PDB file of C-alpha atoms and ligand atoms in Angstrom:
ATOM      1  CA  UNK A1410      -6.266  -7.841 -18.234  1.00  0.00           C
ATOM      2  CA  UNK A1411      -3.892  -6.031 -15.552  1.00  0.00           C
ATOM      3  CA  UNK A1412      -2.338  -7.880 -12.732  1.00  0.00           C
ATOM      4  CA  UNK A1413      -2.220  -6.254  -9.683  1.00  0.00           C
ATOM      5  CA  UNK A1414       0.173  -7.588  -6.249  1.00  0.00           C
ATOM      6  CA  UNK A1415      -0.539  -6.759  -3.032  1.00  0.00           C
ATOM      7  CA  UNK A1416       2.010  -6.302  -0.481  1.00  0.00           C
ATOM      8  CA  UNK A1417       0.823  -6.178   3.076  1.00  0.00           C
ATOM      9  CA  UNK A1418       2.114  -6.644   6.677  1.00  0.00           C
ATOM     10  CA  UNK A1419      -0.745  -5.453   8.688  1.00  0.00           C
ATOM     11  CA  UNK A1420      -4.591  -5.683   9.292  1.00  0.00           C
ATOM     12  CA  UNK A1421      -5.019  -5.003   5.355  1.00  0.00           C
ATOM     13  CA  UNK A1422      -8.093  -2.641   5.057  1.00  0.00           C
ATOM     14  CA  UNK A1423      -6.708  -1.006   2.197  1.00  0.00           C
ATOM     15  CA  UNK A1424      -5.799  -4.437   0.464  1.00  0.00           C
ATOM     16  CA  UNK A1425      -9.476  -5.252   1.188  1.00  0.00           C
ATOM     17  CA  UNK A1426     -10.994  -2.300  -0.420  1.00  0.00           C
ATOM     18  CA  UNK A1427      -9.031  -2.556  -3.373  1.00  0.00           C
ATOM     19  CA  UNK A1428     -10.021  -6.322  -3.572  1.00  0.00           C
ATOM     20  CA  UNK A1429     -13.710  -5.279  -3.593  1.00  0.00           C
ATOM     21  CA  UNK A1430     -13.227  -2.497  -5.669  1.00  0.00           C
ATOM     22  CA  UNK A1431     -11.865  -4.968  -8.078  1.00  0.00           C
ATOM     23  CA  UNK A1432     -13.894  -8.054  -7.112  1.00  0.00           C
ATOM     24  CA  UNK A1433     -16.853  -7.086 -10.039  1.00  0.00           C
ATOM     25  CA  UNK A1434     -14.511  -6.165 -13.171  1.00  0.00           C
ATOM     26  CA  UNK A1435     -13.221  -8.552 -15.934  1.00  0.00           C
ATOM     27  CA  UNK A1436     -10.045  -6.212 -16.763  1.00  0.00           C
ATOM     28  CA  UNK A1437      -8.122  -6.346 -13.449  1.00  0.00           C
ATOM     29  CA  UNK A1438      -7.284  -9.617 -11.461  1.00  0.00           C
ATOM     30  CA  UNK A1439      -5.561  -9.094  -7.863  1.00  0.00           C
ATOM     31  CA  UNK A1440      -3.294 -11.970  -8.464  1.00  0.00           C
ATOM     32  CA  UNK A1441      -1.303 -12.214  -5.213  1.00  0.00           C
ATOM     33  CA  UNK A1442      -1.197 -11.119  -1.995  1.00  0.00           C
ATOM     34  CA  UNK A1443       2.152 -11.112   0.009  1.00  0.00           C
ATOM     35  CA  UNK A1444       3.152 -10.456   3.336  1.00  0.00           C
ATOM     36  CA  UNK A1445       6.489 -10.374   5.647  1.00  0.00           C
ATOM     37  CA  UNK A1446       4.341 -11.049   8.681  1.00  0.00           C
ATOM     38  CA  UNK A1447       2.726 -14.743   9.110  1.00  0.00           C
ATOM     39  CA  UNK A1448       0.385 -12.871  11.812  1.00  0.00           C
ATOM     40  CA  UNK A1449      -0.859 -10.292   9.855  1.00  0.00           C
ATOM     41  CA  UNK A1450      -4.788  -9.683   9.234  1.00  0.00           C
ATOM     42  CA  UNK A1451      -4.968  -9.901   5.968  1.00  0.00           C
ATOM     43  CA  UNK A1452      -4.013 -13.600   5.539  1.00  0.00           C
ATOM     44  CA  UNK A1453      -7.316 -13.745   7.719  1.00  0.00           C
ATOM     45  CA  UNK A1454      -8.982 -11.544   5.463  1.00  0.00           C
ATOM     46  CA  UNK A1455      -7.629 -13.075   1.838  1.00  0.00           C
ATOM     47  CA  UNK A1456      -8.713 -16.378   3.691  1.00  0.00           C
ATOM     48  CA  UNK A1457     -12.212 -15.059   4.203  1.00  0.00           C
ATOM     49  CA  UNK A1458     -12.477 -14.171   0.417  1.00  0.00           C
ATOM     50  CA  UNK A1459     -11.755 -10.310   1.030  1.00  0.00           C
ATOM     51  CA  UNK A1460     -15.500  -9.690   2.031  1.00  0.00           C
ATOM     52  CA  UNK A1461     -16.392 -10.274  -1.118  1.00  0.00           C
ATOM     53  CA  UNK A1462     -16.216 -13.849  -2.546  1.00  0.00           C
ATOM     54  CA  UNK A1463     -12.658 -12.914  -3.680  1.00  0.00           C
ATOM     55  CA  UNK A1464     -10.288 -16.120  -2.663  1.00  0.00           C
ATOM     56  CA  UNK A1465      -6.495 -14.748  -3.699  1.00  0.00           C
ATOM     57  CA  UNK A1466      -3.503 -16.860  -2.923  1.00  0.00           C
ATOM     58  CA  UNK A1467      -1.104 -15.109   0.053  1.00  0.00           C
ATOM     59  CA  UNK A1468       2.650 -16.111  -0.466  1.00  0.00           C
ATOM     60  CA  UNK A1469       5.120 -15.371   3.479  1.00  0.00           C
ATOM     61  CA  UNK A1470       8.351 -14.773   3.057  1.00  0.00           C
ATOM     62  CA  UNK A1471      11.202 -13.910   4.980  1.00  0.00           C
ATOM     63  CA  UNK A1472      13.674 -11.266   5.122  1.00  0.00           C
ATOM     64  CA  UNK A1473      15.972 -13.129   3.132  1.00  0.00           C
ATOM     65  CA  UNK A1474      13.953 -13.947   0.790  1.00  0.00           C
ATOM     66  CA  UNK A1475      12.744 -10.685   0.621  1.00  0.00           C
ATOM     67  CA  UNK A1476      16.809  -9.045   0.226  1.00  0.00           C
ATOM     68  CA  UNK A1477      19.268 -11.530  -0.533  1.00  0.00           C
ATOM     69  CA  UNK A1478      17.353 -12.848  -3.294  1.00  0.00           C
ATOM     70  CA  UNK A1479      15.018 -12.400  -6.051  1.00  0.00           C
ATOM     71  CA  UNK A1480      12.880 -15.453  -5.529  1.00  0.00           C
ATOM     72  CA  UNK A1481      10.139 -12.290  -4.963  1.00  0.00           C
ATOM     73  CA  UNK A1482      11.103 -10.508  -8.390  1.00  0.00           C
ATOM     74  CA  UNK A1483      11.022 -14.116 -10.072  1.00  0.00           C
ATOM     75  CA  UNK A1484       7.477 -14.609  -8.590  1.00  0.00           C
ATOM     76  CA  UNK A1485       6.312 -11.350  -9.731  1.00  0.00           C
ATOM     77  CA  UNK A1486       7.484 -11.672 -12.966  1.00  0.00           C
ATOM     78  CA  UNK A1487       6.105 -15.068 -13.619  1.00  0.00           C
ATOM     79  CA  UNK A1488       2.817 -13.674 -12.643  1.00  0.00           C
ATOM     80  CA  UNK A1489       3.298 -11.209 -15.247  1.00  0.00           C
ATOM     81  CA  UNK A1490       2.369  -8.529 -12.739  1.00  0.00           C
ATOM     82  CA  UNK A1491       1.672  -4.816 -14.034  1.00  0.00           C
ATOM     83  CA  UNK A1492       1.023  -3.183 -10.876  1.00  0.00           C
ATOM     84  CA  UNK A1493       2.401  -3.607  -6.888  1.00  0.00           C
ATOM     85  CA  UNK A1494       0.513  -2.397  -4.548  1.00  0.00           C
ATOM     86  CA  UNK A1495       1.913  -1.127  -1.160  1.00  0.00           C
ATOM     87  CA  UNK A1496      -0.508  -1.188   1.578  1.00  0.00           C
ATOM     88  CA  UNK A1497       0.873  -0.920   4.800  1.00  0.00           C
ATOM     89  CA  UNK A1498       3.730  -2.992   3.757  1.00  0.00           C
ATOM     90  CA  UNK A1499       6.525  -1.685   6.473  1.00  0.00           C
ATOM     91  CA  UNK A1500       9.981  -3.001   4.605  1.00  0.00           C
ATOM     92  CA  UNK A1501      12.135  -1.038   3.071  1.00  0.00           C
ATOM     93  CA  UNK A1502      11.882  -2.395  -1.103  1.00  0.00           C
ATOM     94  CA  UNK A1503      14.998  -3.202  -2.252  1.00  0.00           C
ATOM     95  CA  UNK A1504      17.052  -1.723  -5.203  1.00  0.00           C
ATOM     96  CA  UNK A1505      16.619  -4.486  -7.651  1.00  0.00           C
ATOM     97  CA  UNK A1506      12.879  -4.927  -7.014  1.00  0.00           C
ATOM     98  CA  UNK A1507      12.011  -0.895  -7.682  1.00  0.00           C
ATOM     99  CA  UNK A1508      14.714  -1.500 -10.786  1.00  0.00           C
ATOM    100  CA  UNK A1509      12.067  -4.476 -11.625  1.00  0.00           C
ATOM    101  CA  UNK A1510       8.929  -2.761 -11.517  1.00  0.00           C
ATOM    102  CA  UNK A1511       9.945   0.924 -12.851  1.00  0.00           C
ATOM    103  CA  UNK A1512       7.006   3.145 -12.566  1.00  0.00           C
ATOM    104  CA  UNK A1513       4.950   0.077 -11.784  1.00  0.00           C
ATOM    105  CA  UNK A1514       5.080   0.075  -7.619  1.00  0.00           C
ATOM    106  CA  UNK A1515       3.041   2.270  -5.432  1.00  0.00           C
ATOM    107  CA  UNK A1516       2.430   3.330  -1.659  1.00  0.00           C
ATOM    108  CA  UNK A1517      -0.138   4.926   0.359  1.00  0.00           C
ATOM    109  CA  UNK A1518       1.009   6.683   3.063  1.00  0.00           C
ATOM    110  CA  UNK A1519      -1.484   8.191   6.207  1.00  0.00           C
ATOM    111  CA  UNK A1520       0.113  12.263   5.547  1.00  0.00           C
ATOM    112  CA  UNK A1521       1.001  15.076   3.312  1.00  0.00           C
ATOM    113  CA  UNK A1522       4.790  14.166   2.305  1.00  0.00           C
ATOM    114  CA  UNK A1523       6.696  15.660   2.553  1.00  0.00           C
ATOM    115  CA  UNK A1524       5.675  16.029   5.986  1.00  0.00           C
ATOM    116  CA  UNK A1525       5.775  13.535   8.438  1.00  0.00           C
ATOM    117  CA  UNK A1526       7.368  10.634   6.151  1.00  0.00           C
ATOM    118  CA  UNK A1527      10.512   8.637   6.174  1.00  0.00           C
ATOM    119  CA  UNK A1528      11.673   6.065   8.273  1.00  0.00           C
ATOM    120  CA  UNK A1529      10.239   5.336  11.598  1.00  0.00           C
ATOM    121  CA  UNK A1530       7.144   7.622  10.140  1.00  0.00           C
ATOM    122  CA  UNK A1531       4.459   4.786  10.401  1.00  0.00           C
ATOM    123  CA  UNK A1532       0.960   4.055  11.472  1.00  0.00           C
ATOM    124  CA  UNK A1533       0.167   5.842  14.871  1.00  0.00           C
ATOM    125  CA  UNK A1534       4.001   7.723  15.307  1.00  0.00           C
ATOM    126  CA  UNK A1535       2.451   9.380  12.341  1.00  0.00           C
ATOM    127  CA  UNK A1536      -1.103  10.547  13.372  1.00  0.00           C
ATOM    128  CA  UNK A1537       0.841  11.327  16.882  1.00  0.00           C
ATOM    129  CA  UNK A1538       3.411  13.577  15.071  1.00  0.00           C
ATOM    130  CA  UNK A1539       1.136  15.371  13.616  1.00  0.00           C
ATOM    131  CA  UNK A1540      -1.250  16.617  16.596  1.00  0.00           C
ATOM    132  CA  UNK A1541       1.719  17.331  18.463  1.00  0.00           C
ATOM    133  CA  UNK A1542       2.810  19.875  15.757  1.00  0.00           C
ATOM    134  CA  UNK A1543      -0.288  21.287  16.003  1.00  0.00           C
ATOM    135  CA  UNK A1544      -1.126  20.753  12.636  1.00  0.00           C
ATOM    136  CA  UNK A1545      -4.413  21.689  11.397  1.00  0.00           C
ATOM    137  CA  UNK A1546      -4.749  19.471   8.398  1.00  0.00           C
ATOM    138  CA  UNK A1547      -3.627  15.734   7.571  1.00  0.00           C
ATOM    139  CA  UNK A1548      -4.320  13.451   4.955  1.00  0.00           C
ATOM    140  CA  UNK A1549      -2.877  11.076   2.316  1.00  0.00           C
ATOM    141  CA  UNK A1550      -0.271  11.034   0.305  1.00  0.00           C
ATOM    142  CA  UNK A1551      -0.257   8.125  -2.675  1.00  0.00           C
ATOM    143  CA  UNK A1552       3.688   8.041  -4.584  1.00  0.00           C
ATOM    144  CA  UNK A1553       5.595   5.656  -6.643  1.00  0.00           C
ATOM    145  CA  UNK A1554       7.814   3.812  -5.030  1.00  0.00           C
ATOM    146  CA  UNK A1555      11.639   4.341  -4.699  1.00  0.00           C
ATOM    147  CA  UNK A1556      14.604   3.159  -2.723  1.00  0.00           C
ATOM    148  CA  UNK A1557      14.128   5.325  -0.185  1.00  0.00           C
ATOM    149  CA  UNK A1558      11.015   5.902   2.530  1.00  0.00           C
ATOM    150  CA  UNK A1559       7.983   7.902   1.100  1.00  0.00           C
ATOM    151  CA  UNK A1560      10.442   9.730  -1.782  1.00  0.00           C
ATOM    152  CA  UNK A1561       8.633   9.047  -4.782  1.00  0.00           C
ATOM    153  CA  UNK A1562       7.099  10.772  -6.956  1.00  0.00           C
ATOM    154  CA  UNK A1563       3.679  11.896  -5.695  1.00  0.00           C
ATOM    155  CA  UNK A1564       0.777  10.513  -7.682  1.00  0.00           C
ATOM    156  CA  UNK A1565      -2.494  12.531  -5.591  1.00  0.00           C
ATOM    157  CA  UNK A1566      -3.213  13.635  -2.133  1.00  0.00           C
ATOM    158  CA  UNK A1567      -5.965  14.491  -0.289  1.00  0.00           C
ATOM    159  CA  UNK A1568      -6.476  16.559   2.672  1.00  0.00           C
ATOM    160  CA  UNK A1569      -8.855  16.514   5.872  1.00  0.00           C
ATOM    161  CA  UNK A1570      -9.285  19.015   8.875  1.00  0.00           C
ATOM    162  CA  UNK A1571      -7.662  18.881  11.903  1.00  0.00           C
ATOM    163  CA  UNK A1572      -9.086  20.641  15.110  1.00  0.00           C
ATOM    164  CA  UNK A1573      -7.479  21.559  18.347  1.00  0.00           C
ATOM    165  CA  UNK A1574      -9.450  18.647  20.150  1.00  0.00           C
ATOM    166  CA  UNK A1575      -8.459  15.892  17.612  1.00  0.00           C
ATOM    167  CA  UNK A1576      -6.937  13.048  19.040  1.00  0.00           C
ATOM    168  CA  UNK A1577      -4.441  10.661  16.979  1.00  0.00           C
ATOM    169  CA  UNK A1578      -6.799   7.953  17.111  1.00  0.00           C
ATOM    170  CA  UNK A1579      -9.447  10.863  15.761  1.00  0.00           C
ATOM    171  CA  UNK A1580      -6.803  11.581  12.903  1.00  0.00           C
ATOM    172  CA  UNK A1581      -6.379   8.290  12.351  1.00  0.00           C
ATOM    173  CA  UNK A1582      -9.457   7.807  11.678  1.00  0.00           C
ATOM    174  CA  UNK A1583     -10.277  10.986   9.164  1.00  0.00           C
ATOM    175  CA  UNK A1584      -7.041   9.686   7.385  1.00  0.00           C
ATOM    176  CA  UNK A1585      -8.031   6.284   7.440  1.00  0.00           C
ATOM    177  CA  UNK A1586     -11.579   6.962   4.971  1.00  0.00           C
ATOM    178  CA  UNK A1587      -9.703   8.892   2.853  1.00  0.00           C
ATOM    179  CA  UNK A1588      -7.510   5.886   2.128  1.00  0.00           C
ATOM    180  CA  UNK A1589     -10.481   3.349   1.523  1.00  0.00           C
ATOM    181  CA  UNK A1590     -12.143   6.029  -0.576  1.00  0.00           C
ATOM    182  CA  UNK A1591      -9.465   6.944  -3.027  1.00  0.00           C
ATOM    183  CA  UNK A1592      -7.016   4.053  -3.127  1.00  0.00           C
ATOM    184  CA  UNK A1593      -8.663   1.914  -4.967  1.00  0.00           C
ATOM    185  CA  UNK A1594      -9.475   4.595  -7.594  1.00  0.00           C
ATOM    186  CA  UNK A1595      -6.330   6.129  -8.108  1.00  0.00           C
ATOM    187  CA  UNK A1596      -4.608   2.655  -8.846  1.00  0.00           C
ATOM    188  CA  UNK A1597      -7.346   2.031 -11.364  1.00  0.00           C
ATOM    189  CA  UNK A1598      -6.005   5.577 -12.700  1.00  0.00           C
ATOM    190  CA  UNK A1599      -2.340   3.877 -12.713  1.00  0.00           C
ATOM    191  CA  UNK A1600      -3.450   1.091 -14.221  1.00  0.00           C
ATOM    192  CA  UNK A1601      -5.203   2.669 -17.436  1.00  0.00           C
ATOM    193  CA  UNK A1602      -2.196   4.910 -17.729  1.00  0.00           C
ATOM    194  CA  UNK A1603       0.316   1.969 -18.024  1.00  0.00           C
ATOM    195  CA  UNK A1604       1.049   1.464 -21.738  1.00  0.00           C
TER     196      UNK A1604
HETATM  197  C1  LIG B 876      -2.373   2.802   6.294  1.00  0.00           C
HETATM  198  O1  LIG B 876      -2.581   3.884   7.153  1.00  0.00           O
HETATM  199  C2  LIG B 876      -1.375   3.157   5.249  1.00  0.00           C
HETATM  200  O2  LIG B 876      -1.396   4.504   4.913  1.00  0.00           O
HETATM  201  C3  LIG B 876      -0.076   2.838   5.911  1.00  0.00           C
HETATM  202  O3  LIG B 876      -0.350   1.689   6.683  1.00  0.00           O
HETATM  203  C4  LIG B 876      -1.723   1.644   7.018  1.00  0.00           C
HETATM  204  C5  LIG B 876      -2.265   0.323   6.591  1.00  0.00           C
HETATM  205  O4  LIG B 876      -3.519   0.046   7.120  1.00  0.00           O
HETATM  206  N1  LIG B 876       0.978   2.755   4.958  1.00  0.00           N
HETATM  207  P1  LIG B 876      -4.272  -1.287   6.671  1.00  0.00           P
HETATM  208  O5  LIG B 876      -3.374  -2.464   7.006  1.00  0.00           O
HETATM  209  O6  LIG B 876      -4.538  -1.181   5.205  1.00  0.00           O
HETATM  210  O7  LIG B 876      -5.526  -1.308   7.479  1.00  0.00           O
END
């Protein structure tokens, strides 16, 4: 059995598909959800069983919590957690919780890094970045997790078209179902790679 954390501080579609990816399987339990925002949508959606009849416990916490202590690391260990899952999570991870979870900690983010990443480089700034360099493909980009913004090791990326007329929200949206269709897989990849 491999124990997977979420970490979320948006809507949480991503968290949601990975949940029902997951929802069916005996070998991988999504053990905890955890946000830095008490307004984000996927308390709503952990609350509302992920779709999917999935009911996962969602832990808050505060930017203290989060860097001046490792109440987090101590949770995640406890849990005996083999994989964290970044989606959408917009904090910066401290040093000792990427020193905790070596090789074990992963993001999705919405563009080819090493494009159009790094700090200030999220959500809609990035789908607007990218039209206005007149790009004509985008995509996503899924990485291990380091100390600093979107500088991990790349795991996979996939690409979609851009054209000429594309809004952001239309990018956004190409990006967006290329998220829901490979996150999920790739960190079932991860997981049957970890020893
Ligand atoms: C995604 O675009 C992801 O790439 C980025 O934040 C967004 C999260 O969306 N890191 P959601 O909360 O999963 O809907």
């Amino acid at each position: 059995m491999k124990r997977i954390a979420l970490f979320a501080s948006g809507s949480g579609s991503n968290a949601e598909k990975i949940a029902q990816y997951f929802a069916n399987g005996t070998d991988v339990e999504i053990t905890l959800v955890l946000t830095n925002n008490p307004k984000a949508g996927v308390i709503e959606r952990s609350r509302r069983g992920f779709g999917c009849g999935l009911h996962v416990p969602v832990l808050t916490f505060d930017r203290a919590a989060f860097h001046e202590s490792d109440r987090i690391i101590k949770i995640l260990k406890n849990q005996q957690i083999d994989l964290i899952v970044l989606a959408g999570f917009m904090w910066l991870i401290p040093a000792g919780l990427v020193r905790a979870f070596p090789n074990q900690m992963v993001n999705i983010h919405p563009a080819l890094l090493p494009r159009f990443g790094g700090k200030g480089m999220y959500g809609h700034h990035v789908h607007e970045a990218v039209v206005a360099a007149g790009e004509t493909e985008s995509g996503i980009t899924i990485h291990y997790v380091n100390e600093h913004y979107d500088e991990g090791q790349v795991i996979f990326q996939a690409r979609c078209p851009v054209s000429a007329t594309d809004t952001p929200d239309d990018v956004a949206r190409k990006v967006q179902a290329l998220e829901h269709e490979h996150y999920p897989k790739i960190v079932e990849t991860i997981l049957r790679e970890l020893s």
